[in-house]
Amino acid sequence: MAVWYRAADFFLSRLDAETAHGVAIRALKSGLAPRDRLPDPPSLAVTVWGRTLPNPIGLAAGFDKNAEVPDAMLGMGFGLVEIGSVTPKPQEGNARPRLFRLSEDSGVINRMGFNGAGLNAALARLSARPRQGFVGVNVGANKDSTNRKADYVTCAAALAPHADYLVCNVSSPNTPGLRNLQGRLQLADLLKQVQDAIAANPVPLLVKIAPDATDHDLDDIVAVCRDLRMDGIIVGNTTLERPATLQSARRSEAGGLSGAPLMALSTEVLRKTAQRVEKRFPLIGTGGVGSGADAYAKIRAGACLVQLYSMLVYEGPPLVRRIKDELAALLARDRFTSIAEAVGADL
Ligand SMILES: Cc1cc2nc3c(=O)[nH]c(=O)nc-3n(C[C@H](O)[C@H](O)[C@H](O)COP(=O)(O)O)c2cc1C
């Protein structure tokens, strides 16, 4: 795997970031996926929503927007894979270039704008695959939609029978106005409508929020989620912040920033969210994870699952195994025998 990956990495890192992503998806689809054949350390097993996953490391939304490679990514060693965001209609997204590597910072800026093949394409692929592993489905709204809440309802109702969990993504910064759905009344109305729409096929329902949420925003979001007995919150999406420490010439590109420069901010917002949630439902920590120590910090801040995307751009498939081994070593060092024991240890 190492030689294969070094050769591919040499080639991919010389391509424009979006072209490299397309090449990677095509390679994964044609069976060129490196597999993690080693069993996961038993201490990494985690039980959530009545299911036991082999490890808590997930692939975040945005890598596999059209559900083309969920099984290849599970085979790479992820304990869970989230596809999407899926919108009802196919759409082009913003003009290219719209995806930028900030190599000096191990960061990424994207302003993709929910480019994707739409609901029917995702539905066809998900319904054709055998149900295996743990695959979440993240749903969004079309840019030109006149009723965005109806877009979430349409996608959620259609995809619930094929999802191990569903996520309402109300936090993409690249669809103008979308984040307004995080407001208290809007969010309550949206989530209630989606809950009603999937009542016939109940699956865990989560909401994905922005790491830019203020304390007041978090009060509202968590109150709504507790009132509605939601199943989880993902903290979070990319940020509109630009930390002063960014070195890369691309740092002023418009869009959402992810990767290493997002780790501290997103973990702090996760911690504040966890304090408000008081373990009523699970949290997924996303943003800047590139090592076992990062994953462990998210878990200690209150996450029971962790997701990543951007650091995969820099480190490639071997990252997944490395994070799992490092995380297991950190748990052992601190005499935790399971992830569950470490969740929220820093709160
Ligand atoms: C190119 C790109 C596309 C993304 N697309 C989506 C998306 O469609 N839906 C979503 O909920 N999050 C999307 N995200 C956000 C990621 O899921 C994740 O929340 C964020 O990048 C922080 O994690 P990371 O630092 O590990 O990348 C995208 C991120 C990137 C870099």
Tab-separated table of C-alpha atoms and ligand atoms in Angstrom:
chain	number	residue	atom	x	y	z
A	1	MET	CA	0.000	0.000	0.000
A	2	ALA	CA	2.798	2.450	0.867
A	3	VAL	CA	4.514	2.283	-2.545
A	4	TRP	CA	1.204	2.469	-4.390
A	5	TYR	CA	0.212	5.452	-2.325
A	6	ARG	CA	3.514	7.331	-2.637
A	7	ALA	CA	3.354	7.076	-6.437
A	8	ALA	CA	-0.281	8.204	-6.533
A	9	ASP	CA	0.404	11.021	-4.089
A	10	PHE	CA	3.306	12.321	-6.200
A	11	PHE	CA	0.959	12.481	-9.181
A	12	LEU	CA	-2.144	13.830	-7.399
A	13	SER	CA	-0.350	16.581	-5.480
A	14	ARG	CA	0.766	18.104	-8.803
A	15	LEU	CA	-2.799	18.409	-10.081
A	16	ASP	CA	-5.310	21.170	-9.376
A	17	ALA	CA	-7.084	20.129	-6.139
A	18	GLU	CA	-10.482	19.418	-7.714
A	19	THR	CA	-8.987	17.472	-10.621
A	20	ALA	CA	-6.990	15.384	-8.118
A	21	HIS	CA	-10.191	14.651	-6.208
A	22	GLY	CA	-11.898	13.482	-9.399
A	23	VAL	CA	-8.957	11.198	-10.221
A	24	ALA	CA	-9.055	9.766	-6.696
A	25	ILE	CA	-12.800	9.024	-6.922
A	26	ARG	CA	-12.332	7.311	-10.302
A	27	ALA	CA	-9.453	5.226	-8.933
A	28	LEU	CA	-11.510	4.227	-5.903
A	29	LYS	CA	-14.474	3.306	-8.132
A	30	SER	CA	-12.317	1.088	-10.281
A	31	GLY	CA	-11.204	-0.942	-7.276
A	32	LEU	CA	-7.823	0.708	-6.727
A	33	ALA	CA	-8.700	1.402	-3.117
A	34	PRO	CA	-6.031	0.585	-0.575
A	35	ARG	CA	-7.591	-1.643	2.097
A	36	ASP	CA	-6.887	-1.622	5.810
A	37	ARG	CA	-6.696	-5.365	6.465
A	38	LEU	CA	-5.680	-5.198	10.123
A	39	PRO	CA	-8.362	-5.623	12.783
A	40	ASP	CA	-9.139	-2.519	14.814
A	41	PRO	CA	-7.958	-2.415	18.445
A	42	PRO	CA	-10.883	-3.614	20.621
A	43	SER	CA	-10.699	-0.421	22.715
A	44	LEU	CA	-11.828	1.591	19.659
A	45	ALA	CA	-15.214	-0.150	19.341
A	46	VAL	CA	-18.038	2.279	20.006
A	47	THR	CA	-21.770	1.709	20.430
A	48	VAL	CA	-23.998	4.483	19.162
A	49	TRP	CA	-27.708	4.525	18.262
A	50	GLY	CA	-27.889	0.813	19.069
A	51	ARG	CA	-25.116	-0.151	16.641
A	52	THR	CA	-21.531	-1.113	17.443
A	53	LEU	CA	-18.895	0.363	15.107
A	54	PRO	CA	-15.333	-1.050	14.932
A	55	ASN	CA	-13.815	2.406	15.424
A	56	PRO	CA	-15.010	6.014	15.839
A	57	ILE	CA	-13.113	7.528	12.877
A	58	GLY	CA	-15.447	8.702	10.113
A	59	LEU	CA	-15.164	10.187	6.654
A	60	ALA	CA	-16.823	13.628	6.685
A	61	ALA	CA	-19.362	14.779	4.095
A	62	GLY	CA	-18.138	16.360	0.874
A	63	PHE	CA	-15.581	13.749	-0.202
A	64	ASP	CA	-18.201	11.395	-1.643
A	65	LYS	CA	-21.036	13.773	-2.492
A	66	ASN	CA	-22.744	11.338	-4.885
A	67	ALA	CA	-22.423	8.051	-2.966
A	68	GLU	CA	-19.947	6.668	-5.502
A	69	VAL	CA	-17.432	5.076	-3.128
A	70	PRO	CA	-18.843	4.467	0.383
A	71	ASP	CA	-17.708	0.840	0.431
A	72	ALA	CA	-14.194	1.648	-0.793
A	73	MET	CA	-13.908	4.193	2.034
A	74	LEU	CA	-15.186	1.721	4.637
A	75	GLY	CA	-12.566	-0.706	3.317
A	76	MET	CA	-9.898	1.954	3.831
A	77	GLY	CA	-10.575	1.553	7.545
A	78	PHE	CA	-13.128	4.224	8.408
A	79	GLY	CA	-15.630	3.147	11.057
A	80	LEU	CA	-18.326	5.245	9.391
A	81	VAL	CA	-18.708	7.082	6.093
A	82	GLU	CA	-20.990	10.046	5.397
A	83	ILE	CA	-22.062	10.714	1.824
A	84	GLY	CA	-23.470	14.006	0.485
A	85	SER	CA	-24.499	16.699	0.778
A	86	VAL	CA	-27.299	15.507	-1.495
A	87	THR	CA	-29.673	18.113	-2.951
A	88	PRO	CA	-32.983	17.307	-4.684
A	89	LYS	CA	-31.892	18.507	-8.116
A	90	PRO	CA	-28.444	18.104	-9.663
A	91	GLN	CA	-26.508	21.368	-9.660
A	92	GLU	CA	-23.180	22.636	-10.968
A	93	GLY	CA	-22.064	24.557	-7.898
A	94	ASN	CA	-19.847	27.630	-8.132
A	95	ALA	CA	-17.407	28.400	-10.947
A	96	ARG	CA	-13.985	26.703	-10.868
A	97	PRO	CA	-11.457	27.076	-9.373
A	98	ARG	CA	-13.321	26.594	-6.106
A	99	LEU	CA	-11.105	24.226	-4.105
A	100	PHE	CA	-7.693	25.345	-2.849
A	101	ARG	CA	-4.893	23.634	-0.935
A	102	LEU	CA	-3.259	25.814	1.727
A	103	SER	CA	-0.236	23.525	1.881
A	104	GLU	CA	1.882	25.639	4.247
A	105	ASP	CA	-0.981	25.504	6.746
A	106	SER	CA	-2.215	21.937	6.092
A	107	GLY	CA	-5.524	23.618	5.314
A	108	VAL	CA	-8.116	23.697	2.551
A	109	ILE	CA	-10.501	26.429	1.388
A	110	ASN	CA	-13.540	25.413	-0.640
A	111	ARG	CA	-16.465	27.249	-2.147
A	112	MET	CA	-17.881	24.268	-4.050
A	113	GLY	CA	-21.507	25.346	-3.491
A	114	PHE	CA	-23.199	21.929	-3.267
A	115	ASN	CA	-22.102	20.665	-6.679
A	116	GLY	CA	-23.643	17.253	-7.086
A	117	ALA	CA	-25.579	14.808	-9.218
A	118	GLY	CA	-28.764	15.198	-7.170
A	119	LEU	CA	-31.146	12.967	-5.259
A	120	ASN	CA	-31.985	10.415	-7.954
A	121	ALA	CA	-28.329	9.583	-8.613
A	122	ALA	CA	-27.552	9.116	-4.906
A	123	LEU	CA	-30.730	7.109	-4.376
A	124	ALA	CA	-29.949	4.763	-7.264
A	125	ARG	CA	-26.437	4.049	-5.938
A	126	LEU	CA	-27.444	3.637	-2.304
A	127	SER	CA	-30.357	1.362	-3.096
A	128	ALA	CA	-28.150	-0.828	-5.321
A	129	ARG	CA	-25.445	-1.483	-2.692
A	130	PRO	CA	-25.716	-4.250	-0.097
A	131	ARG	CA	-26.356	-2.816	3.364
A	132	GLN	CA	-23.030	-3.118	5.174
A	133	GLY	CA	-20.892	-0.941	7.397
A	134	PHE	CA	-22.220	2.335	8.769
A	135	VAL	CA	-23.124	4.883	6.098
A	136	GLY	CA	-24.711	8.227	6.907
A	137	VAL	CA	-26.466	10.458	4.405
A	138	ASN	CA	-26.079	14.243	4.561
A	139	VAL	CA	-28.781	16.339	2.895
A	140	GLY	CA	-28.922	19.965	1.761
A	141	ALA	CA	-30.932	22.388	-0.356
A	142	ASN	CA	-30.634	23.613	-3.927
A	143	LYS	CA	-29.304	27.140	-4.336
A	144	ASP	CA	-32.275	28.307	-6.440
A	145	SER	CA	-34.911	26.528	-4.337
A	146	THR	CA	-37.972	28.565	-3.402
A	147	ASN	CA	-38.636	26.280	-0.414
A	148	ARG	CA	-35.409	25.094	1.141
A	149	LYS	CA	-37.039	23.236	4.005
A	150	ALA	CA	-38.987	21.186	1.472
A	151	ASP	CA	-35.649	20.247	-0.135
A	152	TYR	CA	-34.404	18.704	3.125
A	153	VAL	CA	-37.736	16.936	3.598
A	154	THR	CA	-37.677	15.517	0.052
A	155	CYS	CA	-34.118	14.186	0.344
A	156	ALA	CA	-34.518	12.861	3.883
A	157	ALA	CA	-37.755	11.012	3.142
A	158	ALA	CA	-36.330	9.392	0.004
A	159	LEU	CA	-32.942	8.449	1.472
A	160	ALA	CA	-33.917	7.381	5.023
A	161	PRO	CA	-34.547	3.745	4.013
A	162	HIS	CA	-30.938	3.544	2.760
A	163	ALA	CA	-29.177	5.471	5.533
A	164	ASP	CA	-27.738	4.398	8.893
A	165	TYR	CA	-28.161	8.017	9.969
A	166	LEU	CA	-29.294	11.263	8.345
A	167	VAL	CA	-27.773	14.737	8.672
A	168	CYS	CA	-29.432	18.062	7.947
A	169	ASN	CA	-26.559	20.275	6.838
A	170	VAL	CA	-27.599	23.815	7.723
A	171	SER	CA	-24.060	25.120	7.945
A	172	SER	CA	-22.452	25.194	4.506
A	173	PRO	CA	-21.087	28.724	4.064
A	174	ASN	CA	-21.215	28.424	0.269
A	175	THR	CA	-24.978	28.554	-0.316
A	176	PRO	CA	-26.085	32.117	0.446
A	177	GLY	CA	-28.566	32.289	3.335
A	178	LEU	CA	-28.346	28.584	4.246
A	179	ARG	CA	-26.912	29.264	7.694
A	180	ASN	CA	-30.057	31.266	8.553
A	181	LEU	CA	-31.669	27.860	9.075
A	182	GLN	CA	-29.602	27.585	12.280
A	183	GLY	CA	-31.813	30.259	13.896
A	184	ARG	CA	-34.063	28.980	16.682
A	185	LEU	CA	-37.490	29.138	15.007
A	186	GLN	CA	-36.244	28.194	11.552
A	187	LEU	CA	-34.278	25.241	12.879
A	188	ALA	CA	-37.130	23.929	15.018
A	189	ASP	CA	-39.521	24.137	12.083
A	190	LEU	CA	-37.083	22.451	9.682
A	191	LEU	CA	-36.136	19.596	12.008
A	192	LYS	CA	-39.753	18.927	12.996
A	193	GLN	CA	-40.729	18.694	9.340
A	194	VAL	CA	-37.876	16.273	8.643
A	195	GLN	CA	-38.693	14.175	11.717
A	196	ASP	CA	-42.286	13.883	10.539
A	197	ALA	CA	-41.156	13.009	7.014
A	198	ILE	CA	-39.003	10.076	8.177
A	199	ALA	CA	-41.404	8.816	10.842
A	200	ALA	CA	-42.271	5.835	8.633
A	201	ASN	CA	-38.551	4.923	8.320
A	202	PRO	CA	-37.033	6.159	11.554
A	203	VAL	CA	-33.246	6.550	11.474
A	204	PRO	CA	-31.063	8.674	13.752
A	205	LEU	CA	-31.399	12.327	12.701
A	206	LEU	CA	-28.549	14.788	13.266
A	207	VAL	CA	-27.932	18.416	12.454
A	208	LYS	CA	-24.549	19.752	11.297
A	209	ILE	CA	-23.677	23.210	12.574
A	210	ALA	CA	-21.053	25.840	11.840
A	211	PRO	CA	-17.937	26.211	13.992
A	212	ASP	CA	-18.690	29.930	13.753
A	213	ALA	CA	-21.733	29.566	16.044
A	214	THR	CA	-21.711	32.054	18.922
A	215	ASP	CA	-22.533	31.066	22.497
A	216	HIS	CA	-26.009	32.463	21.953
A	217	ASP	CA	-26.410	30.453	18.737
A	218	LEU	CA	-25.354	27.322	20.627
A	219	ASP	CA	-27.905	28.002	23.374
A	220	ASP	CA	-30.644	28.111	20.733
A	221	ILE	CA	-29.434	25.167	18.644
A	222	VAL	CA	-29.008	22.861	21.624
A	223	ALA	CA	-32.350	23.926	23.126
A	224	VAL	CA	-34.113	23.056	19.863
A	225	CYS	CA	-32.296	19.708	19.585
A	226	ARG	CA	-33.069	18.795	23.179
A	227	ASP	CA	-36.726	19.818	22.799
A	228	LEU	CA	-37.121	17.744	19.648
A	229	ARG	CA	-35.134	14.824	21.050
A	230	MET	CA	-32.732	14.888	18.151
A	231	ASP	CA	-30.202	12.063	17.866
A	232	GLY	CA	-27.032	14.117	17.521
A	233	ILE	CA	-25.139	17.214	16.424
A	234	ILE	CA	-22.089	17.380	14.165
A	235	VAL	CA	-19.671	20.162	15.158
A	236	GLY	CA	-18.972	21.191	12.579
A	237	ASN	CA	-18.630	22.453	9.065
A	238	THR	CA	-15.927	24.685	7.540
A	239	THR	CA	-15.293	28.157	8.983
A	240	LEU	CA	-15.475	31.650	7.545
A	241	GLU	CA	-12.795	32.696	10.050
A	242	ARG	CA	-9.232	33.191	8.850
A	243	PRO	CA	-6.833	32.668	11.772
A	244	ALA	CA	-4.029	35.266	11.774
A	245	THR	CA	-1.490	32.448	11.731
A	246	LEU	CA	-2.319	31.365	8.142
A	247	GLN	CA	0.791	31.464	5.935
A	248	SER	CA	-0.515	30.373	2.559
A	249	ALA	CA	-0.949	32.847	-0.310
A	250	ARG	CA	-4.427	31.355	-0.832
A	251	ARG	CA	-5.642	32.345	2.649
A	252	SER	CA	-7.893	35.144	1.335
A	253	GLU	CA	-9.840	32.976	-1.119
A	254	ALA	CA	-13.583	33.135	-0.415
A	255	GLY	CA	-15.160	30.009	1.039
A	256	GLY	CA	-14.955	27.730	4.046
A	257	LEU	CA	-11.632	26.913	5.684
A	258	SER	CA	-10.944	23.374	6.914
A	259	GLY	CA	-7.997	21.213	7.930
A	260	ALA	CA	-5.388	21.872	10.631
A	261	PRO	CA	-6.215	25.601	11.084
A	262	LEU	CA	-9.784	24.592	12.065
A	263	MET	CA	-8.829	22.115	14.802
A	264	ALA	CA	-8.673	24.476	17.806
A	265	LEU	CA	-11.773	26.505	16.916
A	266	SER	CA	-13.991	23.511	16.122
A	267	THR	CA	-12.885	21.622	19.242
A	268	GLU	CA	-13.702	24.617	21.432
A	269	VAL	CA	-17.190	24.918	19.899
A	270	LEU	CA	-17.626	21.153	20.329
A	271	ARG	CA	-16.758	21.506	24.026
A	272	LYS	CA	-19.276	24.324	24.463
A	273	THR	CA	-21.897	22.261	22.659
A	274	ALA	CA	-21.192	19.233	24.861
A	275	GLN	CA	-21.591	21.341	28.002
A	276	ARG	CA	-25.064	22.317	26.832
A	277	VAL	CA	-26.061	18.839	25.618
A	278	GLU	CA	-25.216	17.125	28.935
A	279	LYS	CA	-24.909	13.730	27.228
A	280	ARG	CA	-28.566	13.712	26.135
A	281	PHE	CA	-27.444	12.574	22.674
A	282	PRO	CA	-24.149	11.803	20.897
A	283	LEU	CA	-21.917	14.421	19.281
A	284	ILE	CA	-19.668	14.029	16.246
A	285	GLY	CA	-16.479	16.102	16.317
A	286	THR	CA	-15.307	17.283	12.892
A	287	GLY	CA	-12.681	19.835	11.888
A	288	GLY	CA	-8.932	19.608	11.534
A	289	VAL	CA	-8.412	16.011	12.621
A	290	GLY	CA	-5.048	14.758	11.344
A	291	SER	CA	-3.686	12.587	14.157
A	292	GLY	CA	-4.723	10.275	16.961
A	293	ALA	CA	-4.082	13.149	19.386
A	294	ASP	CA	-6.549	15.344	17.469
A	295	ALA	CA	-9.203	12.604	17.504
A	296	TYR	CA	-8.566	12.037	21.210
A	297	ALA	CA	-8.931	15.779	21.934
A	298	LYS	CA	-12.352	15.757	20.195
A	299	ILE	CA	-13.426	12.712	22.212
A	300	ARG	CA	-12.263	14.234	25.490
A	301	ALA	CA	-14.170	17.421	24.527
A	302	GLY	CA	-17.388	15.402	24.250
A	303	ALA	CA	-17.493	13.658	20.852
A	304	CYS	CA	-18.212	9.949	20.678
A	305	LEU	CA	-17.450	9.867	16.937
A	306	VAL	CA	-14.933	11.903	14.949
A	307	GLN	CA	-14.850	12.756	11.243
A	308	LEU	CA	-12.211	14.089	8.871
A	309	TYR	CA	-11.776	15.076	5.263
A	310	SER	CA	-9.073	17.707	4.644
A	311	MET	CA	-6.096	15.948	6.200
A	312	LEU	CA	-6.772	13.009	3.894
A	313	VAL	CA	-5.800	15.379	1.073
A	314	TYR	CA	-2.330	15.717	2.593
A	315	GLU	CA	-1.753	12.333	4.172
A	316	GLY	CA	-3.745	9.949	1.983
A	317	PRO	CA	-5.265	6.594	2.978
A	318	PRO	CA	-2.500	5.564	5.461
A	319	LEU	CA	-3.790	8.360	7.721
A	320	VAL	CA	-6.805	6.298	8.800
A	321	ARG	CA	-4.729	3.416	10.202
A	322	ARG	CA	-2.259	5.807	11.822
A	323	ILE	CA	-5.006	7.733	13.634
A	324	LYS	CA	-6.560	4.504	14.918
A	325	ASP	CA	-3.244	3.168	16.249
A	326	GLU	CA	-2.327	6.489	17.874
A	327	LEU	CA	-5.773	6.820	19.429
A	328	ALA	CA	-5.631	3.300	20.880
A	329	ALA	CA	-2.193	4.080	22.369
A	330	LEU	CA	-3.485	7.300	23.958
A	331	LEU	CA	-6.469	5.514	25.478
A	332	ALA	CA	-4.151	2.858	26.921
A	333	ARG	CA	-1.744	5.499	28.266
A	334	ASP	CA	-4.588	7.112	30.195
A	335	ARG	CA	-5.969	3.733	31.323
A	336	PHE	CA	-9.234	4.026	29.419
A	337	THR	CA	-10.411	0.621	28.211
A	338	SER	CA	-12.973	2.060	25.787
A	339	ILE	CA	-13.870	5.201	23.838
A	340	ALA	CA	-17.025	5.546	25.942
A	341	GLU	CA	-14.936	6.041	29.095
A	342	ALA	CA	-12.992	8.905	27.497
A	343	VAL	CA	-15.960	10.807	26.015
A	344	GLY	CA	-16.148	14.205	27.701
A	345	ALA	CA	-13.166	13.551	30.039
A	346	ASP	CA	-12.105	17.205	29.689
A	347	LEU	CA	-15.531	18.684	30.461
B	1	LIG	C1	-14.076	20.171	-0.583
B	1	LIG	C2	-15.006	20.073	0.582
B	1	LIG	C3	-16.354	19.849	0.351
B	1	LIG	C4	-17.234	19.739	1.426
B	1	LIG	N1	-18.555	19.498	1.179
B	1	LIG	C5	-19.403	19.322	2.220
B	1	LIG	C6	-20.766	18.996	1.991
B	1	LIG	O1	-21.218	18.822	0.857
B	1	LIG	N2	-21.584	18.871	3.074
B	1	LIG	C7	-21.126	19.019	4.365
B	1	LIG	O2	-21.892	18.865	5.311
B	1	LIG	N3	-19.826	19.313	4.604
B	1	LIG	C8	-18.963	19.464	3.575
B	1	LIG	N4	-17.646	19.755	3.815
B	1	LIG	C9	-17.197	19.968	5.222
B	1	LIG	C10	-16.577	18.710	5.821
B	1	LIG	O3	-17.522	17.673	5.913
B	1	LIG	C11	-16.029	19.011	7.233
B	1	LIG	O4	-17.108	19.366	8.058
B	1	LIG	C12	-15.000	20.122	7.252
B	1	LIG	O5	-14.180	20.095	6.111
B	1	LIG	C13	-14.120	20.060	8.500
B	1	LIG	O6	-13.426	18.834	8.561
B	1	LIG	P1	-11.911	18.667	8.029
B	1	LIG	O7	-11.105	19.778	8.651
B	1	LIG	O8	-11.475	17.314	8.504
B	1	LIG	O9	-11.967	18.769	6.560
B	1	LIG	C14	-16.749	19.874	2.752
B	1	LIG	C15	-15.387	20.086	2.976
B	1	LIG	C16	-14.512	20.192	1.922
B	1	LIG	C17	-13.049	20.417	2.185
